[in-house]
XYZ file of C-alpha atoms in Angstrom:
257
model
C 4.550 86.973 -7.414
C 1.779 85.863 -9.763
C -0.559 85.172 -6.842
C 0.143 88.595 -5.342
C -0.733 90.317 -8.598
C -3.777 88.148 -9.016
C -5.072 88.973 -5.530
C -4.745 92.739 -5.965
C -8.170 92.815 -7.657
C -9.834 90.882 -4.850
C -11.709 92.815 -2.196
C -9.973 92.190 1.149
C -13.224 92.304 3.134
C -15.594 90.290 0.960
C -13.103 88.206 -1.010
C -14.963 88.988 -4.235
C -13.620 90.339 -7.480
C -15.088 93.547 -8.944
C -17.320 93.365 -12.003
C -15.227 93.460 -15.170
C -16.580 96.312 -17.300
C -13.488 96.747 -19.423
C -14.013 97.701 -23.066
C -13.336 94.754 -25.343
C -12.666 94.791 -29.071
C -16.314 94.019 -29.829
C -17.562 96.771 -27.520
C -15.203 99.325 -29.060
C -16.177 98.210 -32.543
C -19.850 98.482 -31.626
C -19.327 102.025 -30.352
C -17.469 103.054 -33.500
C -20.021 101.479 -35.872
C -22.928 103.063 -33.995
C -21.251 106.468 -34.143
C -20.575 105.956 -37.852
C -24.243 105.139 -38.452
C -25.382 108.265 -36.614
C -22.929 110.439 -38.567
C -24.067 109.043 -41.927
C -27.738 109.602 -41.151
C -27.124 113.122 -39.840
C -25.131 114.016 -42.952
C -28.022 112.853 -45.122
C -30.516 114.801 -43.024
C -28.289 117.882 -43.311
C -28.417 117.690 -47.098
C -32.223 117.538 -47.102
C -32.408 120.560 -44.795
C -30.345 122.651 -47.192
C -31.936 121.540 -50.469
C -35.417 121.384 -51.944
C -36.002 117.813 -53.053
C -38.812 118.953 -55.357
C -36.388 121.044 -57.404
C -33.146 119.049 -57.351
C -32.182 115.439 -57.027
C -30.056 114.151 -54.134
C -26.297 114.149 -54.553
C -23.342 112.696 -52.708
C -24.131 110.541 -49.693
C -27.861 111.313 -49.890
C -27.985 109.917 -53.437
C -26.491 106.668 -52.132
C -28.654 106.263 -49.042
C -32.043 107.465 -50.323
C -32.646 104.628 -52.854
C -31.860 102.065 -50.141
C -34.245 103.709 -47.666
C -37.001 103.938 -50.277
C -36.531 100.316 -51.317
C -36.594 98.959 -47.775
C -39.482 101.191 -46.691
C -41.723 100.755 -49.741
C -40.931 97.219 -50.897
C -40.366 95.544 -47.521
C -41.804 97.434 -44.550
C -44.912 98.883 -46.184
C -45.796 95.613 -47.912
C -45.210 93.414 -44.857
C -46.545 95.558 -42.007
C -49.507 97.139 -43.751
C -51.351 100.387 -42.969
C -49.488 100.935 -39.682
C -46.053 100.699 -41.275
C -45.116 104.316 -40.466
C -45.048 103.519 -36.748
C -42.482 100.750 -37.187
C -40.418 102.136 -40.089
C -37.909 103.988 -37.834
C -37.027 100.839 -35.910
C -36.873 98.560 -38.952
C -34.773 100.988 -40.999
C -32.445 101.521 -38.048
C -32.083 97.757 -37.601
C -31.330 97.321 -41.313
C -28.579 99.952 -41.450
C -27.176 98.942 -38.068
C -26.810 95.320 -39.167
C -25.503 96.301 -42.604
C -22.780 98.610 -41.264
C -21.664 96.118 -38.621
C -21.608 93.308 -41.191
C -19.503 95.330 -43.621
C -17.141 96.691 -40.979
C -16.522 93.157 -39.727
C -14.971 92.261 -43.088
C -12.133 94.790 -42.792
C -9.188 93.061 -41.073
C -7.784 96.207 -39.385
C -9.315 98.517 -36.797
C -11.901 100.036 -36.742
C -12.990 96.976 -38.683
C -12.317 93.360 -37.853
C -14.730 93.076 -34.942
C -17.415 90.547 -35.828
C -20.226 92.409 -34.045
C -23.149 90.563 -35.633
C -21.280 87.299 -35.138
C -21.775 87.838 -31.401
C -24.937 86.141 -30.185
C -25.426 88.777 -27.470
C -25.819 91.488 -30.126
C -28.164 89.455 -32.330
C -30.109 88.448 -29.209
C -30.750 92.096 -28.305
C -31.875 92.848 -31.866
C -34.238 89.868 -31.772
C -35.517 91.048 -28.376
C -36.424 94.437 -29.855
C -38.391 92.695 -32.599
C -40.093 90.501 -30.002
C -41.148 93.596 -28.035
C -42.336 95.393 -31.178
C -44.477 92.386 -32.094
C -45.992 91.585 -28.716
C -46.365 95.025 -27.173
C -48.225 96.471 -30.146
C -50.172 93.431 -31.381
C -53.924 93.832 -31.839
C -56.738 91.838 -30.251
C -56.997 89.428 -33.170
C -53.302 88.538 -32.745
C -53.752 87.628 -29.078
C -57.016 85.847 -29.806
C -55.203 83.581 -32.264
C -52.644 82.809 -29.560
C -54.840 82.141 -26.529
C -58.150 81.196 -28.181
C -57.449 80.008 -31.739
C -60.127 78.720 -34.118
C -59.634 75.016 -33.391
C -61.825 72.347 -31.773
C -62.727 73.141 -28.181
C -60.845 70.215 -26.611
C -57.580 71.487 -28.107
C -58.137 74.847 -26.427
C -59.347 73.417 -23.118
C -56.365 71.110 -22.507
C -54.672 73.523 -23.713
C -52.532 72.219 -26.544
C -52.861 74.851 -29.234
C -52.437 77.900 -26.953
C -49.198 76.391 -25.620
C -47.948 75.823 -29.173
C -48.876 79.383 -30.163
C -47.118 80.853 -27.125
C -44.035 78.781 -27.971
C -44.237 80.141 -31.513
C -44.005 83.719 -30.270
C -40.675 82.804 -28.657
C -39.226 80.733 -31.480
C -39.701 83.505 -34.072
C -37.270 85.979 -32.497
C -35.034 83.059 -31.505
C -34.755 82.099 -35.173
C -33.859 85.709 -36.033
C -31.097 85.655 -33.444
C -29.611 82.328 -34.547
C -29.884 83.015 -38.288
C -27.951 86.286 -38.206
C -25.411 85.031 -35.651
C -24.732 81.730 -37.427
C -24.391 83.173 -40.925
C -21.968 85.921 -39.933
C -19.932 83.685 -37.629
C -19.703 80.934 -40.245
C -18.367 83.339 -42.860
C -15.585 84.545 -40.574
C -14.694 80.985 -39.538
C -14.399 79.944 -43.196
C -12.207 82.949 -43.985
C -9.924 82.346 -40.992
C -9.671 78.654 -41.854
C -8.509 79.450 -45.381
C -5.941 82.023 -44.217
C -4.683 79.632 -41.510
C -3.435 77.272 -44.241
C -0.593 79.727 -44.914
C 0.715 79.394 -41.353
C 0.001 75.686 -41.012
C 2.164 74.880 -44.031
C 5.096 77.187 -43.179
C 7.307 74.232 -42.204
C 6.684 72.414 -45.486
C 8.740 72.744 -48.623
C 8.875 76.272 -50.060
C 7.095 75.192 -53.249
C 4.289 73.530 -51.295
C 3.921 76.453 -48.874
C 4.080 79.030 -51.677
C 1.494 77.306 -53.856
C -0.896 76.754 -50.951
C -0.416 80.372 -49.860
C -1.414 81.625 -53.313
C -4.471 79.384 -53.293
C -5.378 80.558 -49.783
C -5.124 84.211 -50.781
C -7.305 83.651 -53.848
C -9.908 81.807 -51.807
C -9.692 84.533 -49.165
C -10.453 87.232 -51.741
C -13.355 85.159 -53.048
C -14.743 84.687 -49.531
C -14.380 88.417 -48.842
C -16.457 89.233 -51.908
C -18.967 86.599 -50.855
C -19.062 88.095 -47.342
C -20.049 91.487 -48.780
C -22.984 89.826 -50.531
C -23.941 87.883 -47.384
C -23.699 91.064 -45.274
C -26.299 92.796 -47.444
C -28.537 89.732 -47.656
C -28.558 89.127 -43.892
C -29.459 92.748 -43.134
C -32.291 92.500 -45.672
C -33.529 89.141 -44.358
C -33.562 90.266 -40.713
C -35.529 93.402 -41.615
C -37.938 91.527 -43.859
C -38.697 88.811 -41.284
C -39.083 91.382 -38.500
C -41.521 93.318 -40.676
C -43.443 90.123 -41.446
C -43.723 89.210 -37.764
C -44.915 92.728 -36.926
C -47.396 92.623 -39.797
C -48.778 89.281 -38.595
C -49.485 90.899 -35.219
C -51.643 93.546 -36.928
C -53.700 91.375 -39.251
C -57.461 91.718 -39.109
C -59.917 88.789 -39.194
C -60.791 87.580 -42.673
C -64.442 88.571 -42.274
C -63.460 92.102 -41.162
């Protein structure tokens, strides 16, 4: 009977299974978090359409989001990217809030939270790919000159040793972004699950032992949850800052310019 049910999904002519495009927990969580991000931004934009910011200060959700946008845009993006920061601010701000919301939603144990979106290397890989494209598609001539014809002795360029190292560097930068975000968020969830698992691993022990370890596990779990909130904000900030730095490095002018 099991084999009959298993073979129902197999094409009788080709013997191949169809592509599995079913919605998983991570996919559903990603959809919900993306929709939540869009709703929050649209609500803020709606407030600015109905109010004159020169006459009244923001209130409600706009008062919460505006200081964060100003801080990230002025202190991170503008300082790191330089004069052309306005062209990259939409992407970098979107990446920051997207990572932040997914990080925070992953801490909640019940749906729509609980899905560790940024702990999935496929998601962090796509984010790193976007940064890679933003760096290399819009880099200036000086950026590509430093890659393929750097200011080093001629024999290092003719072999070519330095150009190969520079090309490898363009790949390792987004790779480090991908691994850093993925590893930090995954490690936090693994630590939290490991602490909570102590409650179930000690259920067959004496009631006093199980009860005391359960209390300790809950206390450590609360501490790790608070720590995860801090890490969620830091990782969103770090990813945005490093992406802005990489983009800014691709727009630097020669020193004698």
